Amino acid sequence: MHVHIVGNGAGGTGCWIRVTGLHRLMAWFMLRHIGLPISVLKGDLDRIYVERLLELVRTSSLGRVVILAHEQVYDEHGCLMKGFGSVYVPNDYVLRLALEHPDFLPAVSIHPARPDALEELDRCIAGGAVMMKCLPNCQNIDCSDRRYSAFWERMAEVGMPLLAHTGGEHTVPVVRKEFSNPKILEWPLQCGVTVIAAHSGTKSGLFDPDYFSIFEEMTKRYPRLYGDNSAFNTPFRGRPVPACIESPLAGRILHGSDFPVPIYGRWARMRGSISTEAFEQWRNHPNNLERDYQFKRAMGFSEMSFKRINNLLHLKKAQKNRAN
Ligand SMILES: [Zn+2]
């Protein structure tokens, strides 16, 4: 799970991408990394990106992937903050992609301050959404704001899990740095929501604070809290691998990809998380999803860490049958 969809709207999808400066460089770098030319940013990005992703899923060891919508930035009163945010991927687009391709499961993205947040949640549930994704620090979501209680309670009631970004972020702009702390997820947890802390609170850049110990401590108090190991094959996020593969924390870790974020095994090898043989065997594998999967296995993540998500997603009967 945790696979990003991006688009520029060329395919009438409603997506947009607005990257400048360093974020533009990051976008170019990620496109090149997944084997797409930079020119697709101005071309038919929507179609080409999905075709490339489908090809990678189908030629990997993964059965299916959870694809993510990406919400816009709103203020706490539910007004759209124009000019903020660098990426938008509408819920309808990921819902449709999942209907067209059984390789995909759709995770929608809804800012709980939106005046229509509850209606949108119910509409997405009816449309087959399996999870709700948000980036509190980039989308300006104070999850502990009591005005959002009804939204979290509705998610808990229907069994819709929340995947929330934690730790620093460098691929999209950050609006509220303090919302990177996993502590912000305590209120949804107390409302009964199953919460997955994306990246398990680890730091992205060298100067980001590391919230991993806070995440780890919270797992002892909240049985519904999980963490994912997405982007653990980047320079800093993979540092707590030894703790993540040991019991009891290992039982709370889920495989996350963060595609199209680049996959490098070099840091894991330098830290001794993977052997030189495993590094050499997979370092040049052309399929990013497979390379990430194989590096994670070599790190010691269990078979269950790749499957645990199936028990947490809000799956309808037909989707459940396909998962088993
Ligand atoms: Zn991500």
PDB file of N, CA and C in Angstrom, residues 17 35 46-47 62 67 81 93 95 97-98 107 150 155 175 207 221 230 237 240 260 274 298 318:
ATOM      1  N   ILE A  17      -0.874  19.447 -11.113  1.00  0.00           N
ATOM      2  CA  ILE A  17       0.442  19.398 -10.484  1.00  0.00           C
ATOM      3  C   ILE A  17       1.064  20.766 -10.709  1.00  0.00           C
ATOM      4  N   GLY A  35      11.306   5.653 -14.817  1.00  0.00           N
ATOM      5  CA  GLY A  35      11.478   5.352 -16.239  1.00  0.00           C
ATOM      6  C   GLY A  35      10.636   6.184 -17.178  1.00  0.00           C
ATOM      7  N   ASP A  46      -1.272  11.709 -17.193  1.00  0.00           N
ATOM      8  CA  ASP A  46      -2.267  10.885 -16.486  1.00  0.00           C
ATOM      9  C   ASP A  46      -2.239   9.446 -16.993  1.00  0.00           C
ATOM     10  N   ARG A  47      -2.370   9.299 -18.306  1.00  0.00           N
ATOM     11  CA  ARG A  47      -2.436   7.965 -18.908  1.00  0.00           C
ATOM     12  C   ARG A  47      -1.094   7.239 -18.798  1.00  0.00           C
ATOM     13  N   LEU A  62       3.927  -8.248  -5.974  1.00  0.00           N
ATOM     14  CA  LEU A  62       2.751  -7.725  -5.285  1.00  0.00           C
ATOM     15  C   LEU A  62       1.485  -8.088  -6.047  1.00  0.00           C
ATOM     16  N   ILE A  67      -3.854   2.660  -4.054  1.00  0.00           N
ATOM     17  CA  ILE A  67      -3.458   3.921  -4.688  1.00  0.00           C
ATOM     18  C   ILE A  67      -4.121   5.085  -3.956  1.00  0.00           C
ATOM     19  N   MET A  81      -7.608  26.967   0.612  1.00  0.00           N
ATOM     20  CA  MET A  81      -6.477  27.898   0.656  1.00  0.00           C
ATOM     21  C   MET A  81      -5.839  27.918  -0.730  1.00  0.00           C
ATOM     22  N   TYR A  93     -11.247  10.130  -9.347  1.00  0.00           N
ATOM     23  CA  TYR A  93     -10.263   9.549 -10.265  1.00  0.00           C
ATOM     24  C   TYR A  93      -9.730   8.216  -9.728  1.00  0.00           C
ATOM     25  N   LEU A  95     -11.142   6.297  -7.504  1.00  0.00           N
ATOM     26  CA  LEU A  95     -12.265   5.346  -7.432  1.00  0.00           C
ATOM     27  C   LEU A  95     -12.493   4.713  -8.809  1.00  0.00           C
ATOM     28  N   LEU A  97     -10.250   4.518 -11.333  1.00  0.00           N
ATOM     29  CA  LEU A  97      -9.097   3.673 -11.701  1.00  0.00           C
ATOM     30  C   LEU A  97      -9.222   2.278 -11.082  1.00  0.00           C
ATOM     31  N   ALA A  98      -9.709   2.240  -9.822  1.00  0.00           N
ATOM     32  CA  ALA A  98      -9.829   0.941  -9.146  1.00  0.00           C
ATOM     33  C   ALA A  98     -10.950   0.107  -9.753  1.00  0.00           C
ATOM     34  N   ALA A 107      -7.697   4.585  -2.141  1.00  0.00           N
ATOM     35  CA  ALA A 107      -7.722   5.337  -0.880  1.00  0.00           C
ATOM     36  C   ALA A 107      -8.040   6.785  -1.226  1.00  0.00           C
ATOM     37  N   ALA A 150     -16.971  14.224  14.661  1.00  0.00           N
ATOM     38  CA  ALA A 150     -18.023  13.464  13.957  1.00  0.00           C
ATOM     39  C   ALA A 150     -17.446  12.744  12.742  1.00  0.00           C
ATOM     40  N   MET A 155     -15.794   7.460  10.495  1.00  0.00           N
ATOM     41  CA  MET A 155     -14.781   6.535   9.963  1.00  0.00           C
ATOM     42  C   MET A 155     -14.679   5.290  10.846  1.00  0.00           C
ATOM     43  N   VAL A 175       2.888  23.000   5.232  1.00  0.00           N
ATOM     44  CA  VAL A 175       2.177  24.201   5.680  1.00  0.00           C
ATOM     45  C   VAL A 175       2.304  24.351   7.199  1.00  0.00           C
ATOM     46  N   PHE A 207      17.708  17.440   8.784  1.00  0.00           N
ATOM     47  CA  PHE A 207      17.432  18.345   9.894  1.00  0.00           C
ATOM     48  C   PHE A 207      16.005  18.231  10.435  1.00  0.00           C
ATOM     49  N   ARG A 221       0.137   2.169  23.825  1.00  0.00           N
ATOM     50  CA  ARG A 221      -1.115   2.667  24.418  1.00  0.00           C
ATOM     51  C   ARG A 221      -2.320   2.511  23.494  1.00  0.00           C
ATOM     52  N   SER A 230       7.033   2.833   4.486  1.00  0.00           N
ATOM     53  CA  SER A 230       7.183   3.459   3.167  1.00  0.00           C
ATOM     54  C   SER A 230       8.377   4.413   3.183  1.00  0.00           C
ATOM     55  N   ARG A 237      15.031   7.540   6.533  1.00  0.00           N
ATOM     56  CA  ARG A 237      13.835   6.921   7.129  1.00  0.00           C
ATOM     57  C   ARG A 237      14.058   5.486   7.611  1.00  0.00           C
ATOM     58  N   PRO A 240      15.302   3.036  11.861  1.00  0.00           N
ATOM     59  CA  PRO A 240      14.804   2.163  12.934  1.00  0.00           C
ATOM     60  C   PRO A 240      14.403   0.758  12.488  1.00  0.00           C
ATOM     61  N   PRO A 260       6.015   7.246  -6.320  1.00  0.00           N
ATOM     62  CA  PRO A 260       7.258   7.062  -7.083  1.00  0.00           C
ATOM     63  C   PRO A 260       8.534   7.515  -6.362  1.00  0.00           C
ATOM     64  N   ILE A 274      20.736  -4.751   5.407  1.00  0.00           N
ATOM     65  CA  ILE A 274      20.684  -5.790   4.375  1.00  0.00           C
ATOM     66  C   ILE A 274      22.114  -6.257   4.088  1.00  0.00           C
ATOM     67  N   ALA A 298      14.787  -8.550   2.585  1.00  0.00           N
ATOM     68  CA  ALA A 298      16.177  -8.748   3.008  1.00  0.00           C
ATOM     69  C   ALA A 298      16.444  -8.063   4.356  1.00  0.00           C
ATOM     70  N   ALA A 318     -16.925  -8.081  -2.640  1.00  0.00           N
ATOM     71  CA  ALA A 318     -16.251  -8.425  -3.894  1.00  0.00           C
ATOM     72  C   ALA A 318     -14.753  -8.174  -3.784  1.00  0.00           C
TER      73      ALA A 318
END
